[in-house]
């Protein structure tokens, strides 16, 4: 193909390398042109489909290297076997091609996950579906990245004759999820499988409100091995993924974020409940924290001294329920103190002696 070039000025030992270099440059240039044309066509075709469009645009840069390295590898495969250093260059090209393929796959996974998160924003009032999608996307994306890197490393090792057995072992362990590599790898594999269970069954999601070991907090992040729970006082609790599969915990936002909140007051028997109930309903209607679903006043217990009154109220989420309970507790106590000063529980005791009671006769002897 390059016989028309005047190569008489070069020594015979370098003419073959010069021709090979020119052929590799031309092949890479043609591959880049083909890639550019194909990229423009695919970008236009996938424009109405956000996920395919994201995969095409996200893998644009690594795919250029893949096309160029593939063209160079094809040229090197046709080079004469007696040329020096061609085997080493061919090996380096193959390894680079595998690494670029791994990079391309990782970029496509990241583009897909970013698109899923962008199309399902969870900073809205009713974000249950968005949080479900966000949790699945993040957990599956991290798992996919780990599998892609493992496969890329395995294929690279398979190209080395000395360590081909190690690459085959890694590839087999990636393909058979049920095999346990050893006791040391059991926690890692357990967390990996727990992550897949959480992604599909979703006992927890991003921004869920949990009670874990008596602590109230929100799920801030779900990684491939642990969950970050942001406690109400800004502390972070790090919990392994496998713990959520093996232990019971409370999830206040599993199906819906709305909750019922209670306010308990101990009142004297002399307090009439009708005005208190009317004031309670007025306070609920005046507060934007109430979601208009539930507002109930009930006497739930009595003792020989007072009665226990429960004020049951509903709110859109746990944060608003807590604030609404505090608001109602403060206003109800103020209302009772103002209108029924003796309405709060009192301990009645007789102080001093009754003047009409008969006094003991005789001398009192101290003991």
XYZ file of C-alpha atoms in Angstrom, residues 110-252:
143
model
C -22.115 6.675 35.344
C -24.000 8.515 32.599
C -27.012 6.247 33.031
C -27.032 6.679 36.825
C -26.674 10.468 36.585
C -29.544 10.612 34.106
C -31.781 8.503 36.345
C -31.060 10.792 39.301
C -31.621 13.926 37.210
C -34.949 12.688 35.842
C -36.188 11.690 39.317
C -35.452 14.607 41.688
C -36.105 13.740 45.319
C -36.170 17.294 46.725
C -39.956 17.454 46.331
C -42.831 16.902 48.745
C -43.926 13.469 47.493
C -40.562 11.866 46.748
C -41.222 8.205 47.532
C -40.825 7.044 43.920
C -37.789 9.281 43.413
C -36.078 7.928 46.528
C -36.783 4.376 45.400
C -35.207 5.101 42.011
C -32.272 6.927 43.611
C -31.479 4.039 45.946
C -31.629 1.421 43.203
C -29.549 3.566 40.869
C -26.766 4.287 43.327
C -26.450 0.757 44.699
C -26.620 -0.911 41.283
C -24.238 1.634 39.745
C -21.624 1.010 42.442
C -22.045 -2.747 42.050
C -21.743 -2.440 38.274
C -18.568 -0.363 38.612
C -17.047 -3.021 40.865
C -17.933 -5.820 38.430
C -16.609 -3.844 35.442
C -13.289 -3.150 37.133
C -12.987 -6.786 38.196
C -13.687 -7.999 34.658
C -11.226 -5.507 33.173
C -8.489 -6.607 35.569
C -9.255 -10.247 34.837
C -8.975 -9.819 31.077
C -5.718 -7.877 31.482
C -4.272 -10.709 33.571
C -5.462 -13.243 31.025
C -3.147 -11.662 28.452
C -0.099 -12.454 30.629
C 1.048 -16.068 30.298
C 2.590 -16.103 33.779
C -0.473 -14.903 35.656
C -3.185 -16.229 33.351
C -4.400 -18.594 36.067
C -4.987 -15.632 38.425
C -7.045 -13.863 35.792
C -9.089 -16.978 35.160
C -9.752 -17.310 38.895
C -10.889 -13.688 39.152
C -13.129 -14.099 36.137
C -14.671 -17.259 37.561
C -15.306 -15.611 40.931
C -17.015 -12.710 39.193
C -19.269 -14.994 37.157
C -20.321 -17.342 39.966
C -21.838 -15.266 42.758
C -22.466 -18.279 44.961
C -18.795 -19.209 45.395
C -17.129 -17.948 48.516
C -13.450 -17.165 48.048
C -12.636 -17.748 51.689
C -13.422 -16.824 55.237
C -11.624 -13.495 54.869
C -13.736 -12.524 51.863
C -17.039 -13.547 53.451
C -17.876 -10.107 54.982
C -17.107 -8.361 51.693
C -19.241 -10.773 49.675
C -21.954 -10.607 52.325
C -22.131 -6.824 52.075
C -22.098 -7.040 48.277
C -25.039 -9.451 48.243
C -26.796 -7.369 50.910
C -26.367 -4.321 48.682
C -28.094 -6.124 45.821
C -30.896 -7.199 48.167
C -31.360 -3.630 49.368
C -31.367 -2.345 45.780
C -34.170 -4.697 44.710
C -36.239 -5.207 47.882
C -35.529 -1.722 49.297
C -36.062 -2.009 53.052
C -34.265 1.354 53.151
C -33.875 4.176 50.644
C -32.014 7.435 50.388
C -33.550 10.060 52.749
C -35.577 7.454 54.666
C -36.188 8.204 58.352
C -34.918 5.328 60.504
C -34.631 4.338 64.132
C -31.376 2.373 64.378
C -30.240 1.201 67.810
C -32.475 3.814 69.424
C -31.135 6.687 67.297
C -33.366 8.785 65.023
C -31.797 9.744 61.708
C -32.046 9.907 57.924
C -30.282 7.751 55.347
C -27.707 10.091 53.854
C -25.754 7.691 51.647
C -25.741 4.024 50.640
C -22.349 2.758 49.485
C -21.279 -0.676 48.368
C -20.435 -1.784 51.924
C -22.174 0.490 54.452
C -24.974 2.986 55.023
C -24.436 6.491 56.392
C -27.263 7.550 58.734
C -27.341 11.247 59.611
C -28.486 11.562 63.234
C -30.721 14.514 64.191
C -27.829 16.241 66.015
C -25.582 16.072 62.893
C -23.699 12.937 63.953
C -23.182 10.161 61.407
C -23.803 6.509 62.164
C -21.981 4.066 59.885
C -23.910 0.794 59.606
C -22.817 -2.198 57.436
C -25.248 -3.172 54.707
C -25.570 -6.703 56.049
C -26.857 -5.353 59.384
C -30.065 -4.117 57.750
C -30.707 -7.589 56.345
C -30.125 -9.428 59.629
C -31.563 -7.033 62.262
C -34.949 -5.364 62.830
C -35.195 -1.575 62.633
C -37.868 1.097 62.261
C -38.470 2.816 58.921
C -40.858 5.747 59.279
